[in-house]
mmCIF file of N, CA and C in Angstrom:
data_model
loop_
_atom_site.group_PDB
_atom_site.id
_atom_site.type_symbol
_atom_site.label_atom_id
_atom_site.label_comp_id
_atom_site.label_asym_id
_atom_site.label_seq_id
_atom_site.Cartn_x
_atom_site.Cartn_y
_atom_site.Cartn_z
ATOM 1 N N MET A 1015 40.894 23.683 22.626
ATOM 2 C CA MET A 1015 39.659 23.573 23.833
ATOM 3 C C MET A 1015 38.308 23.495 23.206
ATOM 4 N N ASN A 1016 37.589 22.857 23.829
ATOM 5 C CA ASN A 1016 36.648 21.937 22.903
ATOM 6 C C ASN A 1016 35.308 22.902 23.281
ATOM 7 N N SER A 1017 34.294 23.177 22.937
ATOM 8 C CA SER A 1017 33.189 24.381 22.877
ATOM 9 C C SER A 1017 32.706 23.906 24.386
ATOM 10 N N LYS A 1018 32.310 22.744 25.081
ATOM 11 C CA LYS A 1018 31.924 22.791 26.237
ATOM 12 C C LYS A 1018 32.958 23.542 27.481
ATOM 13 N N TRP A 1019 33.884 23.326 27.196
ATOM 14 C CA TRP A 1019 34.979 24.148 28.158
ATOM 15 C C TRP A 1019 35.142 25.655 27.710
ATOM 16 N N LYS A 1020 34.937 25.768 26.676
ATOM 17 C CA LYS A 1020 35.091 27.175 26.441
ATOM 18 C C LYS A 1020 33.460 28.033 26.547
ATOM 19 N N ALA A 1021 32.533 27.099 26.899
ATOM 20 C CA ALA A 1021 31.474 27.844 27.614
ATOM 21 C C ALA A 1021 31.348 27.723 28.733
ATOM 22 N N SER A 1022 32.140 26.975 29.367
ATOM 23 C CA SER A 1022 31.779 26.518 31.050
ATOM 24 C C SER A 1022 32.979 27.838 31.315
ATOM 25 N N LEU A 1023 33.703 28.439 30.917
ATOM 26 C CA LEU A 1023 35.129 29.068 30.686
ATOM 27 C C LEU A 1023 34.379 30.343 30.877
ATOM 28 N N LEU A 1024 33.436 30.557 29.453
ATOM 29 C CA LEU A 1024 32.829 31.634 29.239
ATOM 30 C C LEU A 1024 31.796 32.237 30.687
ATOM 31 N N LEU A 1025 31.294 31.142 30.946
ATOM 32 C CA LEU A 1025 30.305 31.198 32.038
ATOM 33 C C LEU A 1025 30.726 31.535 33.589
ATOM 34 N N ILE A 1026 31.950 30.787 33.728
ATOM 35 C CA ILE A 1026 32.659 31.553 34.865
ATOM 36 C C ILE A 1026 33.292 32.567 34.859
ATOM 37 N N SER A 1027 33.961 33.258 33.577
ATOM 38 C CA SER A 1027 34.236 34.464 33.664
ATOM 39 C C SER A 1027 33.182 35.872 33.853
ATOM 40 N N THR A 1028 31.920 35.197 33.035
ATOM 41 C CA THR A 1028 30.656 36.452 33.050
ATOM 42 C C THR A 1028 30.371 36.069 34.821
ATOM 43 N N PHE A 1029 30.389 35.018 35.624
ATOM 44 C CA PHE A 1029 30.247 35.508 37.162
ATOM 45 C C PHE A 1029 31.365 35.719 37.474
ATOM 46 N N ALA A 1030 32.458 36.017 37.167
ATOM 47 C CA ALA A 1030 33.164 36.637 38.004
ATOM 48 C C ALA A 1030 33.186 38.033 37.961
ATOM 49 N N VAL A 1031 32.649 37.881 36.793
ATOM 50 C CA VAL A 1031 32.892 39.874 36.681
ATOM 51 C C VAL A 1031 31.668 40.527 37.495
ATOM 52 N N GLY A 1032 30.350 39.417 37.555
ATOM 53 C CA GLY A 1032 29.422 40.051 38.304
ATOM 54 C C GLY A 1032 29.871 39.968 40.007
ATOM 55 N N ALA A 1033 30.468 38.658 40.277
ATOM 56 C CA ALA A 1033 30.810 38.863 41.375
ATOM 57 C C ALA A 1033 32.042 39.894 41.665
ATOM 58 N N LEU A 1034 32.784 40.632 40.783
ATOM 59 C CA LEU A 1034 33.746 42.132 41.381
ATOM 60 C C LEU A 1034 32.630 43.086 41.322
ATOM 61 N N ALA A 1035 31.541 43.000 40.352
ATOM 62 C CA ALA A 1035 30.643 44.354 40.549
ATOM 63 C C ALA A 1035 29.964 44.156 42.087
ATOM 64 N N GLY A 1036 29.470 42.862 42.264
ATOM 65 C CA GLY A 1036 29.038 42.671 43.612
ATOM 66 C C GLY A 1036 29.616 43.190 44.460
ATOM 67 N N GLY A 1037 31.112 42.473 44.700
ATOM 68 C CA GLY A 1037 31.941 43.312 45.245
ATOM 69 C C GLY A 1037 32.145 44.511 45.926
ATOM 70 N N THR A 1038 32.106 45.260 44.994
ATOM 71 C CA THR A 1038 32.139 46.835 44.892
ATOM 72 C C THR A 1038 30.813 47.380 45.700
ATOM 73 N N VAL A 1039 29.983 46.859 45.331
ATOM 74 C CA VAL A 1039 28.513 47.011 45.802
ATOM 75 C C VAL A 1039 28.799 47.033 47.557
ATOM 76 N N MET A 1040 29.214 45.754 48.041
ATOM 77 C CA MET A 1040 29.691 45.097 48.849
ATOM 78 C C MET A 1040 30.516 45.881 50.151
ATOM 79 N N GLY A 1041 31.824 46.515 48.876
ATOM 80 C CA GLY A 1041 32.384 47.594 49.407
ATOM 81 C C GLY A 1041 31.987 48.593 50.288
ATOM 82 N N MET A 1042 30.810 49.220 49.257
ATOM 83 C CA MET A 1042 30.325 50.884 49.602
ATOM 84 C C MET A 1042 29.585 49.824 51.145
ATOM 85 N N ALA A 1043 29.105 49.131 51.297
ATOM 86 C CA ALA A 1043 27.894 48.859 52.225
ATOM 87 C C ALA A 1043 28.890 48.480 53.445
ATOM 88 N N GLN A 1044 30.191 48.147 52.990
ATOM 89 C CA GLN A 1044 30.856 47.845 54.526
ATOM 90 C C GLN A 1044 31.204 49.433 54.546
ATOM 91 N N ARG A 1045 31.716 50.322 54.011
ATOM 92 C CA ARG A 1045 32.106 51.190 54.420
ATOM 93 C C ARG A 1045 30.815 52.112 55.462
ATOM 94 N N ARG A 1046 29.653 51.724 54.879
ATOM 95 C CA ARG A 1046 28.641 52.307 55.599
ATOM 96 C C ARG A 1046 28.468 51.351 56.796
ATOM 97 N N ASP A 1047 28.889 50.179 57.052
ATOM 98 C CA ASP A 1047 28.791 49.710 58.762
ATOM 99 C C ASP A 1047 29.731 50.587 59.421
ATOM 100 N N SER A 1048 31.410 50.814 59.062
ATOM 101 C CA SER A 1048 32.113 51.364 59.596
ATOM 102 C C SER A 1048 31.745 53.012 59.488
ATOM 103 N N TRP A 1049 30.949 53.508 58.696
ATOM 104 C CA TRP A 1049 30.289 55.117 59.215
ATOM 105 C C TRP A 1049 29.530 55.206 59.873
ATOM 106 N N ASP A 1050 28.990 54.004 60.528
ATOM 107 C CA ASP A 1050 27.669 54.221 61.403
ATOM 108 C C ASP A 1050 28.046 55.691 62.712
ATOM 109 N N SER A 1051 28.906 55.613 63.245
ATOM 110 C CA SER A 1051 29.017 56.879 64.046
ATOM 111 C C SER A 1051 29.604 57.894 63.306
ATOM 112 N N ASP A 1052 29.827 58.002 62.010
ATOM 113 C CA ASP A 1052 30.214 58.853 61.552
ATOM 114 C C ASP A 1052 29.440 59.703 60.628
ATOM 115 N N LYS A 1053 28.438 60.464 61.055
ATOM 116 C CA LYS A 1053 27.090 61.243 60.288
ATOM 117 C C LYS A 1053 27.276 61.673 58.685
ATOM 118 N N ARG A 1054 28.766 62.618 58.944
ATOM 119 C CA ARG A 1054 29.559 63.156 57.627
ATOM 120 C C ARG A 1054 29.331 62.271 56.705
ATOM 121 N N HIS A 1055 29.447 60.843 56.717
ATOM 122 C CA HIS A 1055 29.945 60.205 55.734
ATOM 123 C C HIS A 1055 28.787 60.079 55.239
ATOM 124 N N HIS A 1056 27.911 59.865 56.295
ATOM 125 C CA HIS A 1056 26.059 59.499 55.549
ATOM 126 C C HIS A 1056 25.712 60.971 54.557
ATOM 127 N N HIS A 1057 25.974 61.714 55.158
ATOM 128 C CA HIS A 1057 25.283 62.670 54.741
ATOM 129 C C HIS A 1057 26.789 63.051 52.976
ATOM 130 N N HIS A 1058 27.409 62.771 52.994
ATOM 131 C CA HIS A 1058 28.316 62.779 51.960
ATOM 132 C C HIS A 1058 28.074 61.949 51.083
ATOM 133 N N ASP A 1059 27.801 60.412 51.179
ATOM 134 C CA ASP A 1059 26.983 59.437 50.405
ATOM 135 C C ASP A 1059 25.866 60.081 49.892
ATOM 136 N N SER A 1060 24.998 60.239 50.514
ATOM 137 C CA SER A 1060 23.368 60.833 49.841
ATOM 138 C C SER A 1060 23.789 61.768 49.306
ATOM 139 N N ALA A 1061 24.494 62.735 49.405
ATOM 140 C CA ALA A 1061 24.947 63.997 48.855
ATOM 141 C C ALA A 1061 25.246 63.814 47.818
ATOM 142 N N ASP A 1062 26.194 62.861 47.301
ATOM 143 C CA ASP A 1062 26.817 62.279 46.031
ATOM 144 C C ASP A 1062 25.395 61.746 45.268
ATOM 145 N N HIS A 1063 24.445 61.198 45.912
ATOM 146 C CA HIS A 1063 23.346 60.603 44.884
ATOM 147 C C HIS A 1063 22.379 61.120 44.743
ATOM 148 N N VAL A 1064 22.294 62.344 46.144
ATOM 149 C CA VAL A 1064 21.496 63.483 45.289
ATOM 150 C C VAL A 1064 22.289 64.512 44.325
ATOM 151 N N GLU A 1065 23.298 65.033 44.304
ATOM 152 C CA GLU A 1065 23.867 65.118 43.415
ATOM 153 C C GLU A 1065 23.601 64.969 41.815
ATOM 154 N N PHE A 1066 23.931 63.676 41.905
ATOM 155 C CA PHE A 1066 23.776 62.539 40.230
ATOM 156 C C PHE A 1066 22.470 63.037 40.128
ATOM 157 N N LEU A 1067 21.642 62.279 41.026
ATOM 158 C CA LEU A 1067 19.891 62.638 40.202
ATOM 159 C C LEU A 1067 19.511 64.259 39.731
ATOM 160 N N THR A 1068 20.160 65.043 40.390
ATOM 161 C CA THR A 1068 19.956 66.412 39.989
ATOM 162 C C THR A 1068 20.310 66.657 38.877
ATOM 163 N N LYS A 1069 21.215 66.337 38.362
ATOM 164 C CA LYS A 1069 21.985 66.270 36.959
ATOM 165 C C LYS A 1069 21.398 65.145 35.803
ATOM 166 N N GLU A 1070 20.921 64.057 36.201
ATOM 167 C CA GLU A 1070 20.075 63.629 35.331
ATOM 168 C C GLU A 1070 18.613 64.086 35.195
ATOM 169 N N LEU A 1071 18.326 64.222 36.095
ATOM 170 C CA LEU A 1071 17.033 64.425 36.245
ATOM 171 C C LEU A 1071 16.493 66.148 36.157
ATOM 172 N N ASN A 1072 17.551 67.110 36.276
ATOM 173 C CA ASN A 1072 17.175 68.523 36.198
ATOM 174 C C ASN A 1072 16.039 69.098 37.787
ATOM 175 N N LEU A 1073 16.655 68.356 38.779
ATOM 176 C CA LEU A 1073 15.693 68.572 39.598
ATOM 177 C C LEU A 1073 15.743 70.148 39.976
ATOM 178 N N THR A 1074 14.776 70.190 40.825
ATOM 179 C CA THR A 1074 14.688 71.942 40.972
ATOM 180 C C THR A 1074 14.743 71.482 42.267
ATOM 181 N N PRO A 1075 15.659 72.794 43.047
ATOM 182 C CA PRO A 1075 15.562 72.897 44.419
ATOM 183 C C PRO A 1075 14.983 71.938 45.711
ATOM 184 N N ALA A 1076 13.356 72.622 45.052
ATOM 185 C CA ALA A 1076 12.585 72.228 46.294
ATOM 186 C C ALA A 1076 12.661 69.969 45.832
ATOM 187 N N GLN A 1077 12.906 69.772 44.881
ATOM 188 C CA GLN A 1077 12.762 68.326 45.052
ATOM 189 C C GLN A 1077 14.483 67.641 45.011
ATOM 190 N N ARG A 1078 15.157 68.110 45.207
ATOM 191 C CA ARG A 1078 16.219 67.909 45.797
ATOM 192 C C ARG A 1078 16.465 67.944 47.260
ATOM 193 N N ASP A 1079 15.478 68.938 47.582
ATOM 194 C CA ASP A 1079 15.565 68.963 49.171
ATOM 195 C C ASP A 1079 14.889 67.470 49.656
ATOM 196 N N SER A 1080 13.596 67.665 48.744
ATOM 197 C CA SER A 1080 12.630 66.044 49.301
ATOM 198 C C SER A 1080 13.800 64.621 48.423
ATOM 199 N N VAL A 1081 14.553 64.768 47.972
ATOM 200 C CA VAL A 1081 14.958 63.631 47.506
ATOM 201 C C VAL A 1081 15.924 63.180 48.541
ATOM 202 N N GLN A 1082 16.744 64.413 49.088
ATOM 203 C CA GLN A 1082 17.830 64.082 50.530
ATOM 204 C C GLN A 1082 16.968 64.142 51.902
ATOM 205 N N ALA A 1083 15.663 63.830 51.523
ATOM 206 C CA ALA A 1083 14.816 63.553 53.256
ATOM 207 C C ALA A 1083 14.373 62.390 52.762
ATOM 208 N N VAL A 1084 14.241 61.881 51.737
ATOM 209 C CA VAL A 1084 13.613 60.633 51.099
ATOM 210 C C VAL A 1084 15.065 59.708 51.422
ATOM 211 N N LEU A 1085 16.084 60.095 51.268
ATOM 212 C CA LEU A 1085 17.394 59.086 51.373
ATOM 213 C C LEU A 1085 17.393 59.261 53.112
ATOM 214 N N GLU A 1086 17.822 60.031 53.811
ATOM 215 C CA GLU A 1086 17.497 60.100 55.178
ATOM 216 C C GLU A 1086 16.796 59.291 55.439
ATOM 217 N N ARG A 1087 15.536 59.233 55.183
ATOM 218 C CA ARG A 1087 14.356 58.690 55.879
ATOM 219 C C ARG A 1087 14.700 57.399 55.742
ATOM 220 N N TYR A 1088 15.049 56.562 54.822
ATOM 221 C CA TYR A 1088 15.327 55.316 54.518
ATOM 222 C C TYR A 1088 16.780 54.233 54.930
ATOM 223 N N ARG A 1089 17.466 55.625 55.286
ATOM 224 C CA ARG A 1089 18.731 55.089 55.840
ATOM 225 C C ARG A 1089 19.253 54.165 56.521
ATOM 226 N N PRO A 1090 18.537 54.257 58.122
ATOM 227 C CA PRO A 1090 17.976 53.359 58.832
ATOM 228 C C PRO A 1090 17.803 51.560 58.296
ATOM 229 N N ARG A 1091 16.805 52.177 58.133
ATOM 230 C CA ARG A 1091 16.176 50.855 56.957
ATOM 231 C C ARG A 1091 17.389 49.664 55.912
ATOM 232 N N MET A 1092 17.807 50.816 54.832
ATOM 233 C CA MET A 1092 18.626 50.233 54.384
ATOM 234 C C MET A 1092 20.770 49.604 55.108
ATOM 235 N N ASP A 1093 20.823 50.483 56.380
ATOM 236 C CA ASP A 1093 21.756 50.270 57.135
ATOM 237 C C ASP A 1093 21.899 48.722 57.363
ATOM 238 N N THR A 1094 20.538 48.590 58.028
ATOM 239 C CA THR A 1094 20.291 47.323 58.750
ATOM 240 C C THR A 1094 20.559 46.173 57.772
ATOM 241 N N ILE A 1095 20.182 46.072 56.781
ATOM 242 C CA ILE A 1095 20.268 45.254 55.499
ATOM 243 C C ILE A 1095 21.432 44.958 55.229
ATOM 244 N N TRP A 1096 22.074 46.253 55.011
ATOM 245 C CA TRP A 1096 23.267 45.959 54.568
ATOM 246 C C TRP A 1096 24.304 45.401 55.496
ATOM 247 N N GLN A 1097 24.074 45.510 57.105
ATOM 248 C CA GLN A 1097 24.926 44.550 57.807
ATOM 249 C C GLN A 1097 24.495 43.311 58.026
ATOM 250 N N GLN A 1098 23.019 42.993 57.501
ATOM 251 C CA GLN A 1098 22.702 41.316 57.475
ATOM 252 C C GLN A 1098 23.285 40.652 56.493
ATOM 253 N N VAL A 1099 23.591 41.434 54.967
ATOM 254 C CA VAL A 1099 23.752 41.032 53.791
ATOM 255 C C VAL A 1099 25.099 40.686 53.934
ATOM 256 N N GLY A 1100 25.854 41.653 54.132
ATOM 257 C CA GLY A 1100 27.401 41.914 54.339
ATOM 258 C C GLY A 1100 28.494 40.590 54.369
ATOM 259 N N PRO A 1101 27.806 40.369 54.999
ATOM 260 C CA PRO A 1101 29.050 39.235 55.849
ATOM 261 C C PRO A 1101 29.011 37.926 54.891
ATOM 262 N N ARG A 1102 27.629 37.667 54.438
ATOM 263 C CA ARG A 1102 26.947 36.594 53.986
ATOM 264 C C ARG A 1102 27.719 36.284 52.568
ATOM 265 N N PHE A 1103 27.591 37.939 51.839
ATOM 266 C CA PHE A 1103 28.160 38.079 50.267
ATOM 267 C C PHE A 1103 29.714 38.111 50.168
ATOM 268 N N GLU A 1104 30.069 38.251 51.267
ATOM 269 C CA GLU A 1104 31.504 38.647 51.415
ATOM 270 C C GLU A 1104 32.287 36.901 51.204
ATOM 271 N N THR A 1105 31.286 35.804 51.712
ATOM 272 C CA THR A 1105 31.715 34.567 52.050
ATOM 273 C C THR A 1105 31.842 34.031 50.581
ATOM 274 N N ILE A 1106 30.423 34.579 50.058
ATOM 275 C CA ILE A 1106 29.936 34.036 48.360
ATOM 276 C C ILE A 1106 31.313 34.266 47.771
ATOM 277 N N LYS A 1107 31.249 35.701 47.553
ATOM 278 C CA LYS A 1107 32.551 36.273 46.615
ATOM 279 C C LYS A 1107 34.214 35.430 47.184
ATOM 280 N N ASP A 1108 34.160 35.607 48.348
ATOM 281 C CA ASP A 1108 36.087 34.718 48.342
ATOM 282 C C ASP A 1108 35.606 33.375 47.918
ATOM 283 N N SER A 1109 34.403 32.822 47.723
ATOM 284 C CA SER A 1109 34.571 31.172 47.503
ATOM 285 C C SER A 1109 34.812 30.936 46.226
ATOM 286 N N ILE A 1110 34.336 32.401 45.696
ATOM 287 C CA ILE A 1110 33.800 32.751 43.872
ATOM 288 C C ILE A 1110 35.272 32.628 43.083
ATOM 289 N N SER A 1111 35.912 33.707 44.348
ATOM 290 C CA SER A 1111 37.502 33.778 44.256
ATOM 291 C C SER A 1111 37.983 32.647 43.768
ATOM 292 N N ASN A 1112 38.343 32.181 45.218
ATOM 293 C CA ASN A 1112 38.921 30.698 45.262
ATOM 294 C C ASN A 1112 38.503 30.020 44.083
ATOM 295 N N ASP A 1113 37.354 29.608 44.136
ATOM 296 C CA ASP A 1113 37.296 28.282 42.653
ATOM 297 C C ASP A 1113 37.824 29.471 41.339
ATOM 298 N N ILE A 1114 37.167 30.314 40.740
ATOM 299 C CA ILE A 1114 38.150 30.838 39.817
ATOM 300 C C ILE A 1114 39.560 30.947 40.023
ATOM 301 N N ARG A 1115 40.063 30.845 40.930
ATOM 302 C CA ARG A 1115 41.645 31.007 40.963
ATOM 303 C C ARG A 1115 42.376 29.511 40.680
ATOM 304 N N ARG A 1116 40.955 28.533 40.974
ATOM 305 C CA ARG A 1116 41.799 27.415 40.618
ATOM 306 C C ARG A 1116 42.064 27.035 39.209
ATOM 307 N N GLN A 1117 41.104 27.484 38.437
ATOM 308 C CA GLN A 1117 40.555 27.077 36.979
ATOM 309 C C GLN A 1117 41.827 27.601 36.454
ATOM 310 N N LEU A 1118 42.597 28.654 36.646
ATOM 311 C CA LEU A 1118 43.754 29.647 36.019
ATOM 312 C C LEU A 1118 44.910 28.823 35.984
ATOM 313 N N THR A 1119 45.785 28.828 35.430
ATOM 314 C CA THR A 1119 47.413 28.729 35.122
ATOM 315 C C THR A 1119 47.984 29.985 36.248
ATOM 316 N N PRO A 1120 49.200 29.505 36.605
ATOM 317 C CA PRO A 1120 50.121 30.371 37.450
ATOM 318 C C PRO A 1120 50.000 31.544 36.968
ATOM 319 N N ASP A 1121 50.403 31.903 35.661
ATOM 320 C CA ASP A 1121 50.581 33.022 35.271
ATOM 321 C C ASP A 1121 49.137 33.739 35.460
ATOM 322 N N GLN A 1122 47.840 33.243 35.005
ATOM 323 C CA GLN A 1122 46.975 34.354 34.773
ATOM 324 C C GLN A 1122 46.567 34.109 36.634
ATOM 325 N N GLN A 1123 46.816 33.598 37.020
ATOM 326 C CA GLN A 1123 46.230 33.592 38.762
ATOM 327 C C GLN A 1123 47.497 34.930 39.327
ATOM 328 N N ALA A 1124 48.181 35.281 38.708
ATOM 329 C CA ALA A 1124 49.280 36.491 39.160
ATOM 330 C C ALA A 1124 48.174 37.496 38.751
ATOM 331 N N THR A 1125 48.221 37.515 37.233
ATOM 332 C CA THR A 1125 47.079 38.691 36.641
ATOM 333 C C THR A 1125 45.853 38.578 37.137
ATOM 334 N N TYR A 1126 45.182 37.664 37.773
ATOM 335 C CA TYR A 1126 44.076 38.147 38.377
ATOM 336 C C TYR A 1126 44.070 38.794 39.647
ATOM 337 N N THR A 1127 44.859 38.194 40.446
ATOM 338 C CA THR A 1127 45.169 38.644 41.909
ATOM 339 C C THR A 1127 45.539 39.874 42.310
ATOM 340 N N GLU A 1128 46.286 40.552 40.714
ATOM 341 C CA GLU A 1128 46.533 41.840 40.280
ATOM 342 C C GLU A 1128 45.433 42.642 40.167
ATOM 343 N N MET A 1129 44.080 42.109 39.430
ATOM 344 C CA MET A 1129 43.015 42.646 38.945
ATOM 345 C C MET A 1129 42.161 42.904 40.093
ATOM 346 N N ILE A 1130 42.132 41.930 40.597
ATOM 347 C CA ILE A 1130 41.213 42.274 42.040
ATOM 348 C C ILE A 1130 41.958 43.579 42.349
ATOM 349 N N ARG A 1131 43.168 43.615 43.214
ATOM 350 C CA ARG A 1131 44.287 44.240 44.025
ATOM 351 C C ARG A 1131 43.846 45.730 43.144
ATOM 352 N N ARG A 1132 44.005 46.158 42.063
ATOM 353 C CA ARG A 1132 43.114 46.764 41.168
ATOM 354 C C ARG A 1132 42.017 47.791 41.353
ATOM 355 N N LEU A 1133 41.418 46.536 41.572
ATOM 356 C CA LEU A 1133 40.143 47.157 41.410
ATOM 357 C C LEU A 1133 39.836 47.475 42.689
ATOM 358 N N GLU A 1134 40.366 46.617 43.737
ATOM 359 C CA GLU A 1134 39.834 47.132 45.225
ATOM 360 C C GLU A 1134 40.475 48.834 45.782
ATOM 361 N N ALA A 1135 41.674 48.805 45.044
ATOM 362 C CA ALA A 1135 42.446 49.979 45.495
ATOM 363 C C ALA A 1135 41.990 51.424 44.239
ATOM 364 N N GLU A 1136 40.557 50.869 43.386
ATOM 365 C CA GLU A 1136 40.115 52.235 42.725
ATOM 366 C C GLU A 1136 38.794 52.283 43.111
ATOM 367 N N ARG A 1137 38.380 51.401 44.174
ATOM 368 C CA ARG A 1137 37.098 51.374 44.704
ATOM 369 C C ARG A 1137 37.409 51.933 46.453
ATOM 370 N N ALA A 1138 38.582 51.728 46.867
ATOM 371 C CA ALA A 1138 38.862 52.262 47.862
ATOM 372 C C ALA A 1138 39.201 54.338 47.670
ATOM 373 N N GLY A 1139 40.185 54.163 46.844
ATOM 374 C CA GLY A 1139 40.238 55.672 46.329
ATOM 375 C C GLY A 1139 38.722 56.144 45.866
ATOM 376 N N SER A 1140 37.576 55.993 45.633
ATOM 377 C CA SER A 1140 36.162 56.104 45.123
ATOM 378 C C SER A 1140 35.835 56.425 46.615
ATOM 379 N N LYS A 1141 36.261 56.293 47.387
ATOM 380 C CA LYS A 1141 35.543 56.122 49.110
ATOM 381 C C LYS A 1141 35.157 58.087 49.192
#
């Protein structure tokens, strides 16, 4: 395999990993869209974030409450952005995945499909 092809494959692979990471973010965004009618999930999502910040920053109870209030205050704006960006991102992500799949051998395609399925299942399990 010549070095130009290797460099191209490396670039495509790097882009694919980025796309998968972005897909994870978009999956979270899509879950937010479906959670609009269920505020318990919104609370749970922000509660997880506050918990993470509390552990990482050693927040006091007052700081924790303030951070929670900030997240809740910005939630409607974030939800609006996710609703606008989500469908466009999904279209691009699908195009990238299909283009990558065309570069692979049949065995690699099967492995790639299984890898995507596994990553999506892991993401769904972390809901």
